[in-house]
Amino acid sequence: MKKLFCFLAIAATAAFTSCSSDDDSGNNDNGGGDVVTGITLTSSSSTVTLGSAFTFTVKNNLNEDVTAASTIYVDDTALEGNTYTATEAGTYTVHATNGDFTSADVTVTVTEEVATVLTITVSNNYFLVGGEISFTAATDLSDDVTGDATFYVNGNAIEGSTFTATEAGEYEVYATLEDLTSATATFTAAEEATEASDSFIVDGLNYETGFNIFGFRGVYSTAVEGEYIIVWDYNSIQIVGEGEDATTPNYVTITFSMPIEPTGTDETTGQPTFTIEFPVAGEYTITDENILNTFVVNNNNLLVESIDDVQSASLNISSVSFAEAEGETSDVASTYTITLANGTTVTGEFSGATDAYDASEDNAGRGVNTRIPLTRTTVGLSK
């Protein structure tokens, strides 16, 4: 009986042990993923251009982000953090460690950024035969690649970035740099001009002006009681295009005053009235006493920036014919000279249709949009 009890006890123990083993095996199957067995390193990109950064992420086999607790190495040099910006192009090997685990290597590549646009600039697009101009080149990645670019003038490669024209005419220039080709720019070499004709000359170069217009600025009292001046603009202009797209690459403006005598009295105000008697044929010497402003723009370059740049000017109107009917134009024949303080002389001539505008203060600043007839018009003192 005692032996039987012992046998039953042993059998029961064996059965319990077997059941526990089955339960433990099931728990390992279901929970085996709870055990960290390794880490994986990934990069935000496999290839970037120089100057861009990689961002690395480390996860364990449970898909948990352990980046902050990991150390990342680029070519065996530990990073601070998980981003890396290379200073040189090339291929880099990256791995990570976390505790006892080391990730597999990840290879990343850094490439040089490639320029996609080449542009050129011409130092002067209008110059005398025998003169030298220079070219510069730039890309969308660099302000100056002149030394690396090749320039072509009229299809022929030149040495360096300067060119001397031996013949008058229009030239074309473009540049190449590796696989890039710039747009074509043009420039003109001209023979030295000696006589202006519907144009003006500066430093031997002739600048066309195809239109003439006078601007009335008003009549004003002077510091001397009973003495008055009338203020005019003389403009000789080249107009290119029409409407809002019109440009004026060449123009000369001389703003000057002339003495004027009253020709009547306003019955309401008692103020003097005046009859505009300009333009009339004659020679006008313009000095620092009666010159108010001067502009000279040649080929879109502002030659005269302030009145201090002007020493003197003269305007000779050899003939004026006024329109006889509305819609007709008036004609003028004139020459002018402007002497600058630096010794430069601007000489010009215009013969042809002319017009006038009212830019007086009484006209509320409407300026050139308000035409006035080139006839004897009666006006009062400007405000």
XYZ file of C-alpha atoms in Angstrom:
383
model
C 0.000 0.000 0.000
C 2.844 2.294 0.888
C 4.519 1.540 -2.446
C 1.306 2.267 -4.328
C 0.944 5.701 -2.708
C 4.502 6.577 -3.599
C 3.969 5.540 -7.202
C 0.842 7.655 -7.510
C 2.625 10.659 -6.056
C 5.477 10.345 -8.567
C 3.007 9.980 -11.447
C 1.090 13.070 -10.398
C 4.284 15.090 -10.182
C 5.321 14.003 -13.681
C 1.952 14.986 -15.102
C 2.150 18.487 -13.536
C 5.636 19.011 -14.849
C 4.567 18.066 -18.370
C 1.667 20.550 -18.331
C 3.866 23.387 -17.101
C 6.365 22.697 -19.871
C 3.603 22.909 -22.479
C 2.416 26.272 -21.107
C 5.969 27.745 -21.035
C 6.585 26.695 -24.627
C 3.437 28.505 -25.698
C 4.515 31.709 -23.936
C 7.910 31.698 -25.759
C 6.143 31.260 -29.093
C 3.808 34.169 -28.432
C 6.245 36.455 -26.661
C 9.504 35.639 -28.390
C 9.412 39.060 -30.170
C 9.670 40.837 -26.824
C 13.351 40.036 -26.754
C 15.673 42.577 -28.484
C 18.003 40.699 -30.749
C 19.457 43.458 -32.992
C 19.253 46.974 -34.471
C 18.791 48.359 -37.957
C 20.170 51.670 -39.325
C 18.387 53.613 -42.073
C 19.213 56.908 -43.832
C 16.829 59.637 -44.964
C 18.422 59.413 -48.409
C 21.025 57.319 -50.128
C 22.386 60.238 -52.186
C 22.469 63.996 -51.564
C 24.268 66.936 -53.133
C 27.154 68.588 -51.349
C 25.886 70.851 -48.606
C 22.774 68.786 -47.892
C 22.389 66.637 -44.759
C 21.644 62.980 -44.083
C 19.386 62.055 -41.171
C 19.842 58.591 -39.674
C 17.353 56.482 -37.713
C 18.055 53.419 -35.540
C 15.346 50.881 -34.680
C 15.506 47.543 -32.903
C 13.860 44.373 -34.093
C 10.753 45.326 -32.124
C 10.452 48.363 -34.435
C 11.167 50.681 -31.542
C 13.049 53.910 -32.319
C 16.268 53.804 -30.319
C 18.085 56.551 -32.228
C 18.578 58.781 -29.191
C 20.209 55.936 -27.244
C 22.445 54.870 -30.137
C 25.784 56.082 -31.442
C 26.119 56.573 -35.185
C 29.469 56.384 -36.956
C 30.379 57.795 -40.362
C 33.563 56.199 -41.648
C 34.159 55.058 -38.039
C 33.897 58.589 -36.640
C 31.137 59.016 -34.057
C 28.543 61.694 -34.693
C 26.972 64.007 -32.190
C 23.334 63.373 -32.865
C 21.914 61.667 -35.912
C 22.540 64.108 -38.793
C 25.573 64.483 -41.015
C 26.586 67.064 -43.619
C 29.626 66.144 -45.667
C 32.236 68.731 -46.597
C 33.471 66.726 -49.568
C 31.822 64.697 -52.277
C 32.289 60.940 -52.051
C 30.954 57.668 -50.632
C 30.610 57.193 -46.882
C 30.038 54.061 -44.757
C 27.712 54.441 -41.799
C 26.875 52.089 -38.921
C 25.287 52.378 -35.484
C 25.790 50.796 -32.063
C 23.336 50.382 -29.218
C 24.535 48.531 -26.160
C 25.889 45.192 -27.330
C 24.315 45.536 -30.771
C 25.917 46.835 -33.972
C 23.930 47.499 -37.131
C 24.846 46.471 -40.619
C 26.720 49.082 -42.676
C 24.782 51.581 -44.768
C 26.477 53.308 -47.710
C 25.560 56.898 -48.606
C 26.843 59.072 -51.446
C 27.492 62.819 -51.657
C 27.689 64.372 -55.130
C 28.832 67.779 -56.325
C 25.947 70.169 -57.072
C 25.743 70.738 -60.815
C 25.152 74.179 -62.341
C 22.269 74.355 -64.790
C 22.363 77.960 -66.059
C 25.220 80.017 -67.526
C 24.815 83.767 -68.029
C 27.143 86.419 -69.440
C 27.469 90.170 -69.033
C 29.030 92.601 -71.508
C 30.852 95.575 -69.984
C 29.707 97.932 -72.747
C 27.414 97.159 -75.642
C 28.331 100.276 -77.645
C 31.911 101.469 -78.088
C 34.388 102.846 -80.612
C 36.326 100.697 -83.046
C 39.676 99.972 -81.439
C 38.193 100.043 -77.971
C 38.242 97.063 -75.640
C 35.290 95.493 -73.873
C 35.220 92.698 -71.327
C 32.887 89.811 -70.604
C 31.993 88.083 -67.355
C 30.248 84.763 -66.797
C 28.253 83.373 -63.890
C 26.203 80.273 -63.118
C 23.275 79.675 -60.837
C 25.810 78.304 -58.323
C 28.596 80.856 -58.641
C 28.727 84.601 -59.191
C 31.911 84.415 -61.232
C 33.112 81.617 -63.499
C 34.717 83.965 -66.017
C 38.112 82.306 -65.758
C 36.666 78.855 -66.493
C 34.348 79.852 -69.337
C 35.176 80.089 -73.038
C 33.793 83.104 -74.896
C 32.877 83.129 -78.581
C 32.560 86.342 -80.611
C 30.749 85.865 -83.916
C 31.252 82.129 -83.480
C 35.010 82.273 -82.901
C 36.562 81.405 -79.543
C 38.661 84.195 -78.048
C 41.498 84.038 -75.568
C 40.495 85.289 -72.165
C 37.502 87.504 -71.558
C 38.321 90.739 -73.404
C 37.751 91.722 -77.015
C 38.975 94.550 -79.228
C 36.911 95.319 -82.317
C 38.885 96.195 -85.441
C 35.836 96.840 -87.625
C 32.571 98.684 -87.134
C 29.454 96.575 -86.874
C 27.256 94.510 -84.615
C 28.784 91.528 -82.855
C 27.390 88.515 -81.028
C 28.961 86.860 -78.011
C 28.135 83.749 -76.012
C 30.021 81.509 -73.593
C 30.349 77.816 -72.821
C 31.303 76.033 -69.620
C 31.448 72.246 -69.710
C 27.957 71.216 -70.882
C 26.435 74.680 -70.469
C 25.963 77.342 -73.151
C 24.811 80.872 -72.375
C 22.311 82.952 -74.275
C 23.745 85.266 -76.932
C 24.387 88.939 -76.179
C 25.027 91.640 -78.764
C 27.262 94.690 -78.836
C 28.141 97.295 -81.432
C 31.444 98.849 -82.449
C 31.145 102.201 -84.219
C 33.430 104.544 -86.088
C 34.064 107.855 -84.375
C 31.261 110.319 -85.110
C 32.082 113.915 -85.986
C 28.692 115.384 -86.887
C 25.362 114.765 -85.195
C 22.183 114.352 -87.202
C 18.984 113.757 -85.222
C 21.353 112.535 -82.559
C 23.918 113.602 -80.015
C 27.582 112.713 -79.688
C 29.448 111.812 -76.511
C 33.127 110.810 -76.597
C 32.930 110.166 -80.325
C 29.889 107.889 -80.136
C 26.658 108.833 -81.878
C 23.332 108.314 -80.088
C 20.168 108.595 -82.165
C 17.238 110.782 -81.124
C 14.187 110.731 -83.348
C 11.813 113.021 -81.509
C 11.852 116.523 -80.056
C 9.521 118.033 -77.472
C 9.407 121.199 -75.391
C 8.032 121.224 -71.874
C 6.426 124.278 -70.308
C 7.220 124.463 -66.577
C 5.500 127.719 -65.753
C 6.094 131.441 -65.199
C 7.480 132.573 -61.849
C 8.317 135.727 -59.947
C 11.975 136.360 -59.186
C 13.569 137.848 -56.093
C 13.453 141.194 -57.850
C 10.005 142.769 -57.767
C 8.463 143.109 -61.214
C 10.861 140.629 -62.869
C 9.691 137.212 -64.038
C 11.066 134.066 -65.639
C 9.575 131.361 -67.829
C 10.899 127.816 -67.385
C 11.206 125.341 -70.252
C 12.388 121.801 -70.899
C 14.164 121.092 -74.159
C 14.064 117.345 -74.888
C 15.639 115.370 -77.690
C 14.632 111.731 -77.322
C 14.860 108.309 -78.887
C 11.630 106.385 -78.305
C 11.646 102.606 -78.786
C 8.348 100.720 -78.721
C 4.862 102.001 -78.070
C 2.555 102.649 -75.146
C 3.510 101.233 -71.774
C 6.254 99.174 -73.414
C 8.011 102.248 -74.832
C 11.540 102.988 -73.608
C 13.853 105.973 -74.075
C 17.418 104.620 -74.239
C 18.818 107.948 -75.475
C 17.668 111.389 -74.449
C 18.867 114.850 -73.569
C 16.886 117.212 -71.356
C 17.887 120.794 -70.620
C 15.693 122.665 -68.155
C 16.391 126.377 -68.130
C 14.793 129.744 -67.446
C 14.418 132.889 -69.542
C 13.252 136.377 -68.590
C 9.727 137.203 -69.666
C 7.721 140.419 -69.585
C 4.023 140.623 -68.644
C 1.670 141.227 -71.557
C -1.481 141.902 -69.582
C -3.286 141.798 -66.254
C -5.829 139.325 -64.956
C -9.015 141.331 -64.337
C -10.048 139.139 -61.416
C -6.798 138.747 -59.507
C -4.898 141.747 -60.719
C -1.919 139.494 -61.330
C 0.153 139.867 -64.504
C -0.439 137.570 -67.451
C 2.111 136.430 -69.995
C 2.167 135.281 -73.588
C 4.329 132.236 -74.199
C 6.772 133.194 -76.932
C 8.974 130.151 -77.035
C 10.288 128.485 -78.990
C 11.462 131.164 -81.339
C 14.518 131.113 -83.539
C 17.610 132.290 -81.757
C 20.696 131.283 -79.816
C 20.346 130.712 -76.095
C 23.341 130.639 -73.798
C 22.606 128.677 -70.667
C 24.851 129.177 -67.643
C 24.754 128.210 -64.001
C 22.521 131.232 -63.448
C 19.633 130.017 -65.545
C 20.143 126.271 -65.939
C 17.847 124.386 -63.588
C 18.362 120.771 -64.531
C 19.983 118.593 -67.165
C 19.737 114.903 -67.987
C 21.814 113.001 -70.492
C 21.078 109.311 -70.964
C 23.138 107.485 -73.546
C 22.370 103.858 -74.265
C 20.430 103.599 -70.995
C 23.387 104.976 -69.032
C 22.864 108.110 -66.970
C 25.796 110.312 -67.985
C 24.748 113.395 -66.019
C 23.597 112.573 -62.504
C 23.170 116.078 -61.071
C 23.252 119.712 -62.085
C 26.669 119.936 -60.429
C 28.001 117.813 -63.300
C 27.114 120.536 -65.824
C 29.346 123.526 -66.483
C 27.350 125.235 -69.238
C 25.013 124.628 -72.147
C 23.868 126.328 -75.311
C 20.824 125.869 -77.504
C 20.515 127.237 -81.015
C 17.114 127.153 -82.692
C 17.637 127.979 -86.324
C 14.004 127.657 -87.401
C 10.549 126.941 -86.034
C 7.359 126.437 -88.033
C 4.120 126.223 -86.121
C 1.188 124.011 -86.991
C -1.528 125.839 -88.884
C -4.373 123.521 -87.867
C -5.304 121.139 -85.091
C -3.732 117.719 -85.506
C -0.750 119.027 -87.426
C 2.738 119.017 -85.978
C 5.243 121.777 -85.607
C 8.800 121.521 -86.870
C 12.040 122.721 -85.358
C 15.685 122.785 -86.407
C 18.082 123.002 -83.487
C 21.567 122.275 -82.232
C 22.800 122.109 -78.661
C 25.973 121.699 -76.652
C 26.380 120.664 -73.030
C 29.782 120.997 -71.383
C 30.252 118.891 -68.279
C 32.406 119.758 -65.308
C 34.777 116.886 -66.141
C 35.420 118.299 -69.625
C 33.129 115.928 -71.514
C 31.124 117.623 -74.243
C 27.718 116.547 -75.497
C 26.852 117.935 -78.921
C 23.541 117.306 -80.629
C 21.307 118.208 -83.546
C 17.655 117.668 -84.259
C 15.533 118.680 -87.235
C 11.969 117.501 -87.558
C 8.617 117.226 -85.853
C 8.353 118.723 -82.403
C 5.681 118.984 -79.762
C 5.123 120.501 -76.332
C 3.696 119.487 -72.972
C 2.429 121.362 -69.946
C 4.264 120.340 -66.775
C 3.515 123.511 -64.846
C 2.330 123.378 -61.254
C -1.009 124.779 -62.402
C -1.455 121.579 -64.397
C -1.434 119.528 -61.175
C 1.567 117.464 -62.228
C -0.109 115.936 -65.261
C 3.094 116.692 -67.139
C 3.773 115.129 -70.494
C 0.271 113.702 -70.679
C -1.089 117.187 -71.393
C -0.065 118.625 -74.735
C -0.106 122.368 -75.392
C -0.005 124.005 -78.826
C 3.219 125.622 -79.950
C 1.430 128.904 -80.467
C 1.222 132.117 -78.531
C -0.654 130.997 -75.412
C -1.590 133.352 -72.593
C -0.813 132.138 -69.079
C -0.717 133.519 -65.572
C 1.915 133.200 -62.880
C 2.464 129.649 -61.681
C 1.705 128.922 -58.055
